[in-house]
Short mmCIF file of C-alpha atoms in Angstrom, two decimals:
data_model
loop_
_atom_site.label_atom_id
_atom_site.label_comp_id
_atom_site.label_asym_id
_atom_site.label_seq_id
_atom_site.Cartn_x
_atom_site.Cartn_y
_atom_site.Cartn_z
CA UNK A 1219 89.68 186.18 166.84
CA UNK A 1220 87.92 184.45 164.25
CA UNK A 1221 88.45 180.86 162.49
CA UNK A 1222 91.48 179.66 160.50
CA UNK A 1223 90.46 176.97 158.01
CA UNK A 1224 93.26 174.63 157.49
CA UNK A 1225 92.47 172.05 154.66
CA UNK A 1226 91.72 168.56 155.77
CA UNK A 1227 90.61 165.24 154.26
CA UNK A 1228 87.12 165.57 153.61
CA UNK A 1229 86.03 168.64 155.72
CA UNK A 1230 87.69 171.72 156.38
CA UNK A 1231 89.73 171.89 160.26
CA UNK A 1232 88.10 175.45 161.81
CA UNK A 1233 90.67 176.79 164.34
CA UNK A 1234 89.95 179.24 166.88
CA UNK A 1235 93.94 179.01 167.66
CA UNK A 1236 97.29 179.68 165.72
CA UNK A 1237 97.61 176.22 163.69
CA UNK A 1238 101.60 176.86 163.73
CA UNK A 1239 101.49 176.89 167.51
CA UNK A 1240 99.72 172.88 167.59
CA UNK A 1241 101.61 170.69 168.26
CA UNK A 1242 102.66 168.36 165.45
CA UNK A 1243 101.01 165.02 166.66
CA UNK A 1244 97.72 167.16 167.60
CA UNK A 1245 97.66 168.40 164.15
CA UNK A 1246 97.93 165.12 162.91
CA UNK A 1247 95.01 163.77 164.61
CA UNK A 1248 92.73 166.58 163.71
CA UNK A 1249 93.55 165.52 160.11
CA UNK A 1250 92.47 162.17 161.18
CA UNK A 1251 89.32 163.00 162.34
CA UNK A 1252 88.74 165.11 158.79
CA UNK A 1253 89.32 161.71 157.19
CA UNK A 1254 86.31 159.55 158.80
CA UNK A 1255 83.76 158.98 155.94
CA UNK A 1256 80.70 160.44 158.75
CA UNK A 1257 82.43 163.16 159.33
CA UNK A 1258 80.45 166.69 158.70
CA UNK A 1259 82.32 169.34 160.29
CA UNK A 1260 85.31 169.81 162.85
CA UNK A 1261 85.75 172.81 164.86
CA UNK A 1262 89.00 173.38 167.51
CA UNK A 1263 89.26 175.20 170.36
CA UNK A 1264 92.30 177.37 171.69
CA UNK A 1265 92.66 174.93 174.32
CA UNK A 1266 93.47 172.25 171.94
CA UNK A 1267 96.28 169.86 172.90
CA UNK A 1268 96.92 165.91 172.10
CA UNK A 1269 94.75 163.33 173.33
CA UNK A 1270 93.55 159.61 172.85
CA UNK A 1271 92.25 159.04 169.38
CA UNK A 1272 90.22 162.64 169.17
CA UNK A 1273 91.96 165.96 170.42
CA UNK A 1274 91.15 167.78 173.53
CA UNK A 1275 89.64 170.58 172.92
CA UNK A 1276 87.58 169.44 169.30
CA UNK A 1277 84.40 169.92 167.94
CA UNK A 1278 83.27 166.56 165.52
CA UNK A 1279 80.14 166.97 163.81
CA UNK A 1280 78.98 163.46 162.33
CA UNK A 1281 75.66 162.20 160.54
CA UNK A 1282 74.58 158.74 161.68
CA UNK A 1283 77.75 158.11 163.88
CA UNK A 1284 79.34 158.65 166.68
CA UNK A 1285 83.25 157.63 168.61
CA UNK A 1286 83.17 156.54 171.79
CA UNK A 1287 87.19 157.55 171.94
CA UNK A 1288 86.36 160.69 171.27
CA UNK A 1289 83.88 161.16 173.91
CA UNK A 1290 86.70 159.48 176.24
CA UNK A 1291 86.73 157.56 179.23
CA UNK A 1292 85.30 160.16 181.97
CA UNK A 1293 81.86 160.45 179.67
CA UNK A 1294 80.22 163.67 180.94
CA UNK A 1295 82.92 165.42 182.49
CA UNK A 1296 82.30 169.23 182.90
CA UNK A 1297 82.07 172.10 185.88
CA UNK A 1298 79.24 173.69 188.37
CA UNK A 1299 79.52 176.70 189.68
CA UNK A 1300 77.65 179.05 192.04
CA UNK A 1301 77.49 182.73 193.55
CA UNK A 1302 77.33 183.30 196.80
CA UNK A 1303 75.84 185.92 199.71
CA UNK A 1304 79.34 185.87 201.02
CA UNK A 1305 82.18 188.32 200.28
CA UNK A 1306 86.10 188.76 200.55
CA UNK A 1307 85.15 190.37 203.96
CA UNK A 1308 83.73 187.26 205.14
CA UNK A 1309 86.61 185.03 204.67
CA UNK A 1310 89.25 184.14 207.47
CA UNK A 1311 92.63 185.08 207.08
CA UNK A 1312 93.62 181.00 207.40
CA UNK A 1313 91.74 179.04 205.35
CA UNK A 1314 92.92 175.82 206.08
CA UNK A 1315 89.37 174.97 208.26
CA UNK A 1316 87.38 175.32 205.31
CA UNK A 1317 89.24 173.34 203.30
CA UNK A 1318 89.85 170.98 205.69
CA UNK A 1319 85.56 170.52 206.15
CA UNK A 1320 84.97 170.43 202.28
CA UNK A 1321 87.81 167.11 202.25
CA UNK A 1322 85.45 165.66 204.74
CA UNK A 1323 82.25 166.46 203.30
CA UNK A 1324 83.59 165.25 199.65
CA UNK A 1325 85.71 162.06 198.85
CA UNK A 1326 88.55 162.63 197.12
CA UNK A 1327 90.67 160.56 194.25
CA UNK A 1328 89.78 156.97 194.46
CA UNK A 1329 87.45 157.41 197.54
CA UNK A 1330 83.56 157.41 197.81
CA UNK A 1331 81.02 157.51 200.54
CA UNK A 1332 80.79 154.97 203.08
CA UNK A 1333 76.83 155.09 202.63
CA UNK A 1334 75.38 156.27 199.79
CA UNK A 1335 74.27 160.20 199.89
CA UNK A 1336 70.57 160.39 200.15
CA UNK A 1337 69.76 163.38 197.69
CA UNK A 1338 66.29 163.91 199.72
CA UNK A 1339 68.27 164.74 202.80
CA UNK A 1340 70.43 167.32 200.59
CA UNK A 1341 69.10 171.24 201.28
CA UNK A 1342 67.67 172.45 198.31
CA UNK A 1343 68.58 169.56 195.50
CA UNK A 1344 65.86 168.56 192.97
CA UNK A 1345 65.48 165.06 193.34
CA UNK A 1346 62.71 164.46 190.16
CA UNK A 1347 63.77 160.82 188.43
CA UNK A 1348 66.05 159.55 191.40
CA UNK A 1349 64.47 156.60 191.31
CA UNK A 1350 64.25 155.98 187.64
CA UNK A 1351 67.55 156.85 186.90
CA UNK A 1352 69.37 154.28 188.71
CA UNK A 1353 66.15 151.56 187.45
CA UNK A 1354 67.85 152.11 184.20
CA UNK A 1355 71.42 150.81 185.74
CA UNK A 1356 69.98 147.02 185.22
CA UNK A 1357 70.28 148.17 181.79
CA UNK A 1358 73.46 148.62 181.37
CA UNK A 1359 76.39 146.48 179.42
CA UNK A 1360 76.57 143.73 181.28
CA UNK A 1361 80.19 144.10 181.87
CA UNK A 1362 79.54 147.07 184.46
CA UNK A 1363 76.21 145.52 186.30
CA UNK A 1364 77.92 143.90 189.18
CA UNK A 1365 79.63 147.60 189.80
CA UNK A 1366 76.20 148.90 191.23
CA UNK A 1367 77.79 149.60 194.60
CA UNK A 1368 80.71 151.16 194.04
CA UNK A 1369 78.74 153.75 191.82
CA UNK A 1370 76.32 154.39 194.48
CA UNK A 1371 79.17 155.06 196.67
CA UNK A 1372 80.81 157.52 194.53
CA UNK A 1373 77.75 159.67 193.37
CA UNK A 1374 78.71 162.86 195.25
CA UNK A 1375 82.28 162.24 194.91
CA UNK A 1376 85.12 164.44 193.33
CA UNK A 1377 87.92 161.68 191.63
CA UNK A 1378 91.34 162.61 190.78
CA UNK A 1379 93.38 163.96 188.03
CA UNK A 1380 92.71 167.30 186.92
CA UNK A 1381 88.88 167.44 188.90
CA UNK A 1382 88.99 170.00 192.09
CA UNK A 1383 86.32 172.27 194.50
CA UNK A 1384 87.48 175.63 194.91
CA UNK A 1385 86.50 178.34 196.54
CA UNK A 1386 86.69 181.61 194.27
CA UNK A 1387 86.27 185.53 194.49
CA UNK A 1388 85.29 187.27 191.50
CA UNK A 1389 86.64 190.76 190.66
CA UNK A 1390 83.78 192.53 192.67
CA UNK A 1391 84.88 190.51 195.59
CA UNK A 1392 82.07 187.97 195.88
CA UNK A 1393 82.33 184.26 196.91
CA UNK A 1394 81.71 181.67 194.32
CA UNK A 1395 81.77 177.55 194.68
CA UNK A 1396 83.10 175.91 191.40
CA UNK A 1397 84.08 172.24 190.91
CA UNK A 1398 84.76 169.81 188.24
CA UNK A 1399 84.17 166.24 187.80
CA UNK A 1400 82.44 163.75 185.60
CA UNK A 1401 81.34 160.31 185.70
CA UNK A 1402 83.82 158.30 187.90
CA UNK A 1403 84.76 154.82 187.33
CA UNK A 1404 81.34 153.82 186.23
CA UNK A 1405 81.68 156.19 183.57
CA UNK A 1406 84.97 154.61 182.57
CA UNK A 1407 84.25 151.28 182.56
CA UNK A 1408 81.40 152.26 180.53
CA UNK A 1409 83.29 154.11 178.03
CA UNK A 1410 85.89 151.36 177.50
CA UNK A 1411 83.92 148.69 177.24
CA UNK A 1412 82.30 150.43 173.71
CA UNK A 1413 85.66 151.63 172.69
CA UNK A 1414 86.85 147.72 172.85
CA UNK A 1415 84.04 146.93 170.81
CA UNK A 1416 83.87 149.79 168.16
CA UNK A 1417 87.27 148.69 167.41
CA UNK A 1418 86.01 145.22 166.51
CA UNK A 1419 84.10 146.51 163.94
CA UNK A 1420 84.45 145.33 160.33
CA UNK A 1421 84.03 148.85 159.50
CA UNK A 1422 86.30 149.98 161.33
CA UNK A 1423 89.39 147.74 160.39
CA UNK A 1424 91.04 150.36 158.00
CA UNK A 1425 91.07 153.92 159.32
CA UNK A 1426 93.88 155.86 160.14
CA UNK A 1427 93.91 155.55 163.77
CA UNK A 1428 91.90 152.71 165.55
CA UNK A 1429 90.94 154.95 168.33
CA UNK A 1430 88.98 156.41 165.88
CA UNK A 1431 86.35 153.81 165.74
CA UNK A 1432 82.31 154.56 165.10
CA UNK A 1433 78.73 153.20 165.83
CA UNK A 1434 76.85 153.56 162.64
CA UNK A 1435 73.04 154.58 163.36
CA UNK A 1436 70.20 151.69 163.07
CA UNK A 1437 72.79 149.22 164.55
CA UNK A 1438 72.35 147.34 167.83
CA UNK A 1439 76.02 148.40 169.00
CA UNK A 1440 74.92 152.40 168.10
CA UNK A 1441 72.02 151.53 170.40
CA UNK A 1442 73.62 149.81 173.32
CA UNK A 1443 76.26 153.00 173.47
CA UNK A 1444 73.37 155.64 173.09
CA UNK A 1445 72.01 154.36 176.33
CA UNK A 1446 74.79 153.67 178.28
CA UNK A 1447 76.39 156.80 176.54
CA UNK A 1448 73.24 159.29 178.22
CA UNK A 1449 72.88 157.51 181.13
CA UNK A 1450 76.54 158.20 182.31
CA UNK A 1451 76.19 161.91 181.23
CA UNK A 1452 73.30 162.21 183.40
CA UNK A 1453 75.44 160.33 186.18
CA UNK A 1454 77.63 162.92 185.65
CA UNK A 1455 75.52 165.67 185.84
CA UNK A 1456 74.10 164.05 189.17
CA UNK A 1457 77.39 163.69 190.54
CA UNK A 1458 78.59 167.87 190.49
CA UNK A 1459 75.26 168.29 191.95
CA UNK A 1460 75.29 166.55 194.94
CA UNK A 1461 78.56 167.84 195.19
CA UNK A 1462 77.48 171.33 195.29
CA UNK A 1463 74.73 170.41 197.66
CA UNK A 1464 77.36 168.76 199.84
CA UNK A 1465 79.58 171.53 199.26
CA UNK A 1466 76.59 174.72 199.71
CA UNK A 1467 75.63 172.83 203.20
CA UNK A 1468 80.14 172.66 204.06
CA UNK A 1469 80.13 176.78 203.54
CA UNK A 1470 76.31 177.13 205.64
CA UNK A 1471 77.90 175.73 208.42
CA UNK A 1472 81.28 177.48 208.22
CA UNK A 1473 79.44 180.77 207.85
CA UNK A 1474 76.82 179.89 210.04
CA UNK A 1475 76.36 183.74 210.84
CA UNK A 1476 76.28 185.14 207.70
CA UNK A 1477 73.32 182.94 206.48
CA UNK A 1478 74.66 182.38 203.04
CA UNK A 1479 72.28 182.29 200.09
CA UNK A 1480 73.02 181.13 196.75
CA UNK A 1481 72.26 182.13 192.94
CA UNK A 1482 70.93 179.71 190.66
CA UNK A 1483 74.00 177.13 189.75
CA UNK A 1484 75.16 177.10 186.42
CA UNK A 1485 76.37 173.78 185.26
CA UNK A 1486 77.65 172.36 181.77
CA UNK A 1487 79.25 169.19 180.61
CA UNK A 1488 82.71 169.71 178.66
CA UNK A 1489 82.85 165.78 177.29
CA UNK A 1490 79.94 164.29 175.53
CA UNK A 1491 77.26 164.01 172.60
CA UNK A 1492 74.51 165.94 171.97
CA UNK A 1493 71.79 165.27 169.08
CA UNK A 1494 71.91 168.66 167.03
CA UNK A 1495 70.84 170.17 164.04
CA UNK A 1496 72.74 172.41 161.63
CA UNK A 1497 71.67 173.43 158.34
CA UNK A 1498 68.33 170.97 158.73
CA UNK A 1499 70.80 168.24 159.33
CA UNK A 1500 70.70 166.12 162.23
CA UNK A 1501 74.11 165.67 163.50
CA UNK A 1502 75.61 163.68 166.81
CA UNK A 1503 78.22 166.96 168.18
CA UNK A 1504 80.77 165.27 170.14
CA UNK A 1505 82.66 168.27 172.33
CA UNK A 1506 85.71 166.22 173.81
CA UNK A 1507 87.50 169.14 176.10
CA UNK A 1508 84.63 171.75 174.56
CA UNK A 1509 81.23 173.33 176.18
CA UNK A 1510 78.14 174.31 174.17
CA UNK A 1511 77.69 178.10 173.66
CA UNK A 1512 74.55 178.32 171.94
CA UNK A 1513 73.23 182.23 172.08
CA UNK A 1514 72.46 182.74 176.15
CA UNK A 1515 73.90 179.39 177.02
CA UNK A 1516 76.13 180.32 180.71
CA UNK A 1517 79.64 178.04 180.99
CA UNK A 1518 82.70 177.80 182.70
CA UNK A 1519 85.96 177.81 181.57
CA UNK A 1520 88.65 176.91 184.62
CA UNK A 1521 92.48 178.03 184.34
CA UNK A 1522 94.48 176.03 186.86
CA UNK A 1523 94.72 175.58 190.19
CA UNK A 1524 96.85 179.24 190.83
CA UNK A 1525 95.75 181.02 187.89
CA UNK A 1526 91.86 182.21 187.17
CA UNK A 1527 89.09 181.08 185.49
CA UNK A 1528 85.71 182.75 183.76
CA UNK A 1529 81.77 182.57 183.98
CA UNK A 1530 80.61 182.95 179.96
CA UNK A 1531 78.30 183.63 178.19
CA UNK A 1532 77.64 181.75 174.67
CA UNK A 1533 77.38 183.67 171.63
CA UNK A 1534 75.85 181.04 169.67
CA UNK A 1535 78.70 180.85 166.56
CA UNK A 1536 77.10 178.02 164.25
CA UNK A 1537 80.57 177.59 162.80
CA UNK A 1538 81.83 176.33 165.92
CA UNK A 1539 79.21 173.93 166.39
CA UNK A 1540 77.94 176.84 169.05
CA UNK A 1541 80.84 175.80 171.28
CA UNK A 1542 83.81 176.65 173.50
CA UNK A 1543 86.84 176.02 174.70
CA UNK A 1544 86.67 173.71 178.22
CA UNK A 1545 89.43 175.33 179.67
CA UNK A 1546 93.22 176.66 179.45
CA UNK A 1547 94.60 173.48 177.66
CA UNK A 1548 97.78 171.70 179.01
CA UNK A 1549 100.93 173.18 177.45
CA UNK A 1550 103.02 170.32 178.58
CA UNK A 1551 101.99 166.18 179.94
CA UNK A 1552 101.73 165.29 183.23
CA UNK A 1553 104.98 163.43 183.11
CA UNK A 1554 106.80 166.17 181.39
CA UNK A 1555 105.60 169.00 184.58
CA UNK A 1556 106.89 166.29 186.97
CA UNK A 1557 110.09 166.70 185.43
CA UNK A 1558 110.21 170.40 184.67
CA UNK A 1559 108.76 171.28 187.86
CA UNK A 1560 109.36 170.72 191.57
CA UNK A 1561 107.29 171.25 194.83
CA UNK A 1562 108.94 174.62 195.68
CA UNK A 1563 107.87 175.81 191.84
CA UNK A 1564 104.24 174.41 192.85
CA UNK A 1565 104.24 176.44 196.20
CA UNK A 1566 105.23 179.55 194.16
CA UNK A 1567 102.58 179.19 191.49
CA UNK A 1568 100.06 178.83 193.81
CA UNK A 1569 101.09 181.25 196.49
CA UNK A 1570 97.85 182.99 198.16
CA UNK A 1571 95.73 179.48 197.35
CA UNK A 1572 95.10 177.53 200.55
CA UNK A 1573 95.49 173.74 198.13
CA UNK A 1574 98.07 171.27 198.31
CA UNK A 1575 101.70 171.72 197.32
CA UNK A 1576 103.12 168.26 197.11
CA UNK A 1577 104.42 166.19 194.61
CA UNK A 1578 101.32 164.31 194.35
CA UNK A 1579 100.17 167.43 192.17
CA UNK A 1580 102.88 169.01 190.86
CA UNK A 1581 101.67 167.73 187.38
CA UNK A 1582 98.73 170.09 187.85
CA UNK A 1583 101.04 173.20 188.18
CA UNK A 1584 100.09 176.29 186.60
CA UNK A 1585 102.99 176.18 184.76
CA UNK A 1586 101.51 173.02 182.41
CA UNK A 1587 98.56 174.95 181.21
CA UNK A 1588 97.96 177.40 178.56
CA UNK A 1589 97.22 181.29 179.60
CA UNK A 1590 93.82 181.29 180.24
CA UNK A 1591 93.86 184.98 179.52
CA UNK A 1592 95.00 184.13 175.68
CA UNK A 1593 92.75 181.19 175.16
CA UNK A 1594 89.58 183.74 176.33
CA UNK A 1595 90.65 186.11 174.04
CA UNK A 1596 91.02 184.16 171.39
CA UNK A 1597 87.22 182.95 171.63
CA UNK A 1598 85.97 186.53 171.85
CA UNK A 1599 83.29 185.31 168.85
CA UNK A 1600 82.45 182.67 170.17
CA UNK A 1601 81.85 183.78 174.17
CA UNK A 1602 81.38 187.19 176.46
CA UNK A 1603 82.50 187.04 179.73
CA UNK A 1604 80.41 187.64 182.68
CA UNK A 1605 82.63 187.11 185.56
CA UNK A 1606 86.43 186.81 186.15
CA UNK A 1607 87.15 184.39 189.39
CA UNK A 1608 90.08 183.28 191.39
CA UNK A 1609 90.46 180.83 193.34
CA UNK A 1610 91.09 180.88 197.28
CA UNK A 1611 90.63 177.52 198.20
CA UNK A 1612 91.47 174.74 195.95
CA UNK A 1613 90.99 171.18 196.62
CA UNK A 1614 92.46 168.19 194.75
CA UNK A 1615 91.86 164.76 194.21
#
């Protein structure tokens, strides 16, 4: 489908979705974000749904600003994903070893590496500005510094929530690897320590919704953020791909036989800022639950953990900001699945996936998200598809 423009404060809302099917308090933020005086353009996917301050699944073009809420707390979240040698035909009936050896290989929800993962013992991972990277840690707000450790420790971890590693076949029967994650606690900590003092701005004081709050450019507050703000995405990105490497050297060994070789891994971020320019105007594009699609750009867009998910193609739509949607979109919260649904509804939704089925996930049941097949197809301007995956193996944080 193409855009609906629904009117909004001072720029026109672009909606690659049904407006009448948003719900109300969504809507209302959108309008919000219309209203900020840097505000140049807003574009929403068909995954959009509420969130903190900006909407999931948004597009916010602004000159000379940027909102740390709308980036969000897990600053650089986004997927990696990778074809494989393997086929169907190589896979075990019982899965449960595999999984089992990626849980090992990969911390999990809170967890993180008793030693810090050496990237230069990793098979195959680039390792070009290790060093520098975390030189530029000292650099940091001051709030976060004495957290140096614990990040260490989790680079190469997967966190909790809505992040997994799954094991996928696509509809010629290949073997892909896909996770998500982002930026772990470092990147939270980051994140709200900016948000705590946007909101403390003067200029700031009267918009519609505090969460809301900017950095104007040529201030030392837009400058502290931009750093810390960059650094985390690239934490981020550094993250998924020792996780990959971690996970690439789990399936080597499992398939020992088979000698498994792997295509080049396509990775994207799905919340975060990127310096852009539209029209000869240099804009700060926040996607918060969005990936670039610039013409040629490969992304990932995940269903849930029973249903599939799709390798893309951008097709470089400047009136989306040359963007995506991130995934399906949550239909429902977390706490409202945990009361709809129940453990024996999670088994059934995910019947044929080797994954948990407790009620420590039953908030991530299929049932909560959108129809992945809908939300493609309504982004059919925006993205082509290049493979259709589903997942065999799905682990959760």
């Amino acid at each position: 489908m193409s855009y609906t423009e629904v009117p909004g404060v001072r720029v026109p809302i672009r909606m690659w979705t049904d407006p009448a099917a948003v719900e109300g308090a969504a809507m209302q933020q959108l309008r919000n974000i219309s209203s900020l005086p840097w505000i140049s353009g807003l574009a929403v996917m068909p995954d959009v749904h509420l969130g903190k301050g900006a909407t999931v699944g948004s597009v916010i073009a602004m000159e000379g600003a940027v909102c740390p809420a709308a980036v969000g707390v897990d600053i650089g979240c986004g997927m990696s994903a990778v074809k494989t040698s393997l086929t169907a035909r190589d896979l075990p009936d019982d899965l449960a070893r595999l999984r089992s050896s990626i849980e090992r290989a990969i911390p999990v929800g809170r967890q993180g590496h008793d030693d810090p993962v050496d990237p230069r013992r990793l098979h195959g991972l680039p390792t070009a500005g290790w060093e520098g990277f975390w030189e530029r840690f000292d650099a940091l707000a001051p709030s976060v510094r004495f957290r140096r450790e614990r990040a260490l420790s989790q680079m190469g971890s997967l966190g909790g929530g809505n992040h997994f590693i799954e094991v996928c076949l696509d509809t010629t029967g290949a073997v892909w690897l896909m996770l998500h994650s982002g930026s772990r606690n470092i990147g939270k900590e980051l994140a709200e320590h900016h948000i705590g003092v946007a909101r403390s701005l003067p200029h700031n004081q009267d918009l519609a919704d505090r969460d809301l709050a900017v950095f104007i450019a040529d201030t030392p507050q837009m400058a502290a953020y931009r750093e810390d703000l960059f650094w985390a995405q690239e934490y981020a990105k550094r993250n998924r791909a020792i996780m990959m490497a971690l996970f690439q050297d789990v399936v080597r060994r499992e398939f020992r036989r088979a000698k498994v070789t792997f295509d080049q891994v396509i990775s994207c971020h799905h919340n975060y800022v990127s310096e852009e320019v539209y029209d000869g105007r240099e804009l700060l594009v926040t996607r918060k639950g969005a990936i670039r699609a610039g013409s040629g750009d490969y992304g990932i867009i995940p269903g849930s953990m029973g249903t599939g998910s799709y390798i893309v193609r951008g097709l470089g739509n400047a009136a989306a900001f040359n963007s995506a949607s991130h995934g399906a979109g949550r239909k429902m919260s977390r706490t409202a699945a945990k009361k709809r649904f129940t453990t024996r509804d999670l088994e059934l939704q995910t019947r044929g996936v080797e994954c948990r089925k407790d009620s420590g996930v039953v908030d991530e049941i299929p049932g909560a998200y959108k129809p992945i097949e809908k939300v493609i197809e309504q982004q059919r301007d925006l993205v082509e598809v290049v493979a259709q995956l589903k997942q065999v193996v799905c682990v959760k944080g």
